[in-house]
Coordinates of C-alpha atoms in Angstrom, one line a residue:
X23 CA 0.0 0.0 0.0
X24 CA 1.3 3.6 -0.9
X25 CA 1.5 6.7 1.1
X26 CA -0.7 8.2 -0.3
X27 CA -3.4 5.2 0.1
X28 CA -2.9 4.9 3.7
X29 CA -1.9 6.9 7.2
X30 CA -0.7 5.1 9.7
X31 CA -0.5 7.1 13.2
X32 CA 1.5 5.9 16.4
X33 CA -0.2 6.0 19.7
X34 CA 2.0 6.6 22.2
X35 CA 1.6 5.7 26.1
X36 CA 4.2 6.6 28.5
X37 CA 6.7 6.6 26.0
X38 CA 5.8 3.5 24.2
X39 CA 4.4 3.1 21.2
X40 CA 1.2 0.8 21.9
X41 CA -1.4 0.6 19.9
X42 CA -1.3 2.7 15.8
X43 CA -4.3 3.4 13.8
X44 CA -4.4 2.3 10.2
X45 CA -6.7 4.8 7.5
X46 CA -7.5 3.6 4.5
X47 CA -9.2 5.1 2.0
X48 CA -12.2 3.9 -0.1
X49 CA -10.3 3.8 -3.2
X50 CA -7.4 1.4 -2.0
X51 CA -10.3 -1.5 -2.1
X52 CA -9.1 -2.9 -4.9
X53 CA -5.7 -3.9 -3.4
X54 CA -7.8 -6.3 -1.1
X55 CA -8.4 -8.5 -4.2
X56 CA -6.2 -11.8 -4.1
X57 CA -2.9 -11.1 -6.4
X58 CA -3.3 -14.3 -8.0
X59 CA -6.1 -14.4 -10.8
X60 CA -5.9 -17.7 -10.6
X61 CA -7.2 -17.9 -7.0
X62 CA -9.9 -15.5 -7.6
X63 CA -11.1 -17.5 -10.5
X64 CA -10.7 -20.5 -8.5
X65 CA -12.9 -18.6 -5.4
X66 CA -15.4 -17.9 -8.3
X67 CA -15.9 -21.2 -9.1
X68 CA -16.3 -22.6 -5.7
X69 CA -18.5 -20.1 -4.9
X70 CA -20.6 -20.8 -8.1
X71 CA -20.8 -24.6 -7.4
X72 CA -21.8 -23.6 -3.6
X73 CA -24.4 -21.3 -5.6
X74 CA -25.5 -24.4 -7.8
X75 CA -26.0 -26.6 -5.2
X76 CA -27.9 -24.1 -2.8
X77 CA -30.4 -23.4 -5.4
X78 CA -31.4 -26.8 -6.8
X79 CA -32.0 -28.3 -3.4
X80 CA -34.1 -25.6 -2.5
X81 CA -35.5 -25.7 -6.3
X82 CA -36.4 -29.3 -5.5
X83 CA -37.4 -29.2 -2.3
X84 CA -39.9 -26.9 -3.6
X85 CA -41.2 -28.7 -6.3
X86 CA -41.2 -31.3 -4.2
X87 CA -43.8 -29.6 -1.5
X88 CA -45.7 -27.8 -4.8
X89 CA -45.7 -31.2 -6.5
X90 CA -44.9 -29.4 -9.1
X91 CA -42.5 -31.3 -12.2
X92 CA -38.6 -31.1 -11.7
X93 CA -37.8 -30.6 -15.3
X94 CA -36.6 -27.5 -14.6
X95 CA -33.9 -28.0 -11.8
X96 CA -31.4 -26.6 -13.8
X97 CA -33.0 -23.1 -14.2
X98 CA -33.0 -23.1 -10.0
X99 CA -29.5 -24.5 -9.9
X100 CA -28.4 -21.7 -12.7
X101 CA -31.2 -18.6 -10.2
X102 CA -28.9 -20.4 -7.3
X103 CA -25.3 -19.2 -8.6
X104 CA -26.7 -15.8 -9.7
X105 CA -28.1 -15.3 -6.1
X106 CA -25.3 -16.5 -4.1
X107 CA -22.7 -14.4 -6.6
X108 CA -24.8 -11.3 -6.9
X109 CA -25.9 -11.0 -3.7
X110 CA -22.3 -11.0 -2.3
X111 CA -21.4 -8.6 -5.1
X112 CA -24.6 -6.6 -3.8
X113 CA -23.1 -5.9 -1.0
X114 CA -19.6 -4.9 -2.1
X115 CA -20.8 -2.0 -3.9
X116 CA -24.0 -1.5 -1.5
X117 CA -23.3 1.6 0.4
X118 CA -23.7 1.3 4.3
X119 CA -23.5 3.1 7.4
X120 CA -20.0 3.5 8.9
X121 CA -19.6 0.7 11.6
X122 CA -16.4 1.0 14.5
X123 CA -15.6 -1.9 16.5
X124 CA -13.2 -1.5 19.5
X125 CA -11.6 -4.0 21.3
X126 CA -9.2 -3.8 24.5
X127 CA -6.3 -6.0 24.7
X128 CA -5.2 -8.1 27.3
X129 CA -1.6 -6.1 27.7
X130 CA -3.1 -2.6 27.6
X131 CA -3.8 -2.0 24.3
X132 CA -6.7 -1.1 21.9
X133 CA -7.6 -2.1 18.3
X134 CA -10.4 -0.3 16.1
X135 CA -12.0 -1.5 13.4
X136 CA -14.1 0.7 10.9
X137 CA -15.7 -1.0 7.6
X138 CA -18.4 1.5 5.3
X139 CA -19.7 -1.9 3.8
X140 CA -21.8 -4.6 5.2
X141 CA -19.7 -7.1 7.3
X142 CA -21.5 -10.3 6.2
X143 CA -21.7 -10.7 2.3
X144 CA -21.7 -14.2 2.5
X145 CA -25.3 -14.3 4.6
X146 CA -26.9 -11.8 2.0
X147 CA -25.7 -14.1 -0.7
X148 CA -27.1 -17.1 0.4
X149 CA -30.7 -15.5 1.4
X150 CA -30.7 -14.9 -2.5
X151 CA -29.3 -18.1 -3.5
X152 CA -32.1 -19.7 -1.3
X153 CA -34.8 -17.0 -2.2
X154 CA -34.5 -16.9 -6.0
X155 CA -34.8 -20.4 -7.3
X156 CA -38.0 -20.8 -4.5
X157 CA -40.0 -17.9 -5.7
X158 CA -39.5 -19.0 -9.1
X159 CA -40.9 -22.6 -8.3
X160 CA -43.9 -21.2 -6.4
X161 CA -44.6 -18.9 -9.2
X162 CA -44.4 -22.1 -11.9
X163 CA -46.9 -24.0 -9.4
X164 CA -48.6 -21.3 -9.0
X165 CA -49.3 -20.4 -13.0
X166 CA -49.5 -24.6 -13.8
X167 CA -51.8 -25.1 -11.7
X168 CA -54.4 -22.2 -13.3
X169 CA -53.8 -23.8 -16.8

């Protein structure tokens, strides 16, 4: 991280330098991405399997309570992945209220945390990846049944 990206400030406590506080700015984000493409592309694809998985068992479990036909498991495997990976995205770019957390240290000291984003991506992504593919059964139920 540059200079110019980040301040860091000592605290000092009867001489001692104990605790510093780390400012970074909202455009130094993108240095929080993995350096490796290949591990990103790698965390892409296990999140889209985790995606696919999530929304065809809740696909069929649906069908299954709608008795409704399961030809179409792949459409709520394929709403699964686009729920778990744009809700997570969602929240990335989803502005949010600015959130400090303090915590004392067992020899005196004192860490802060600050975050202007949502802390939990992962739970907001899985409420979609659970959400869309079971809305999207009830509404085939719903519409096969008044045919």
């Amino acid at each position: 991280m540059t200079p110019a990206k980040a301040c860091w400030e000592q605290v000092e406590v009867a001489g001692n330098a104990v605790s510093g506080h780390l400012d970074v700015h909202r455009d130094s984000m993108v240095d929080m991405l993995p350096d490796s493409p290949v591990i990103l592309a790698i965390f892409l694809l296990l999140d889209s399997l985790v995606g696919l998985v999530i929304g065809a068992g809740c696909g069929w479990l649906v069908s299954l309570a709608s008795k409704g036909h399961r030809s179409k498991l792949w459409h709520d495997a394929i709403l699964g992945i686009v729920g778990l990976l744009g809700g997570i995205t969602a929240v990335a770019y989803m502005p949010w209220h600015q959130n400090t957390i303090t915590e004392r240290l067992d020899g005196g000291g004192t860490v802060t945390t600050t975050m202007n984003s949502y802390q939990h991506p992962w739970i907001v992504g899985v409420v979609f990846a659970v959400l869309s593919p079971m809305l999207y059964e009830l509404y085939r139920a719903r519409h096969g049944r008044k045919r």
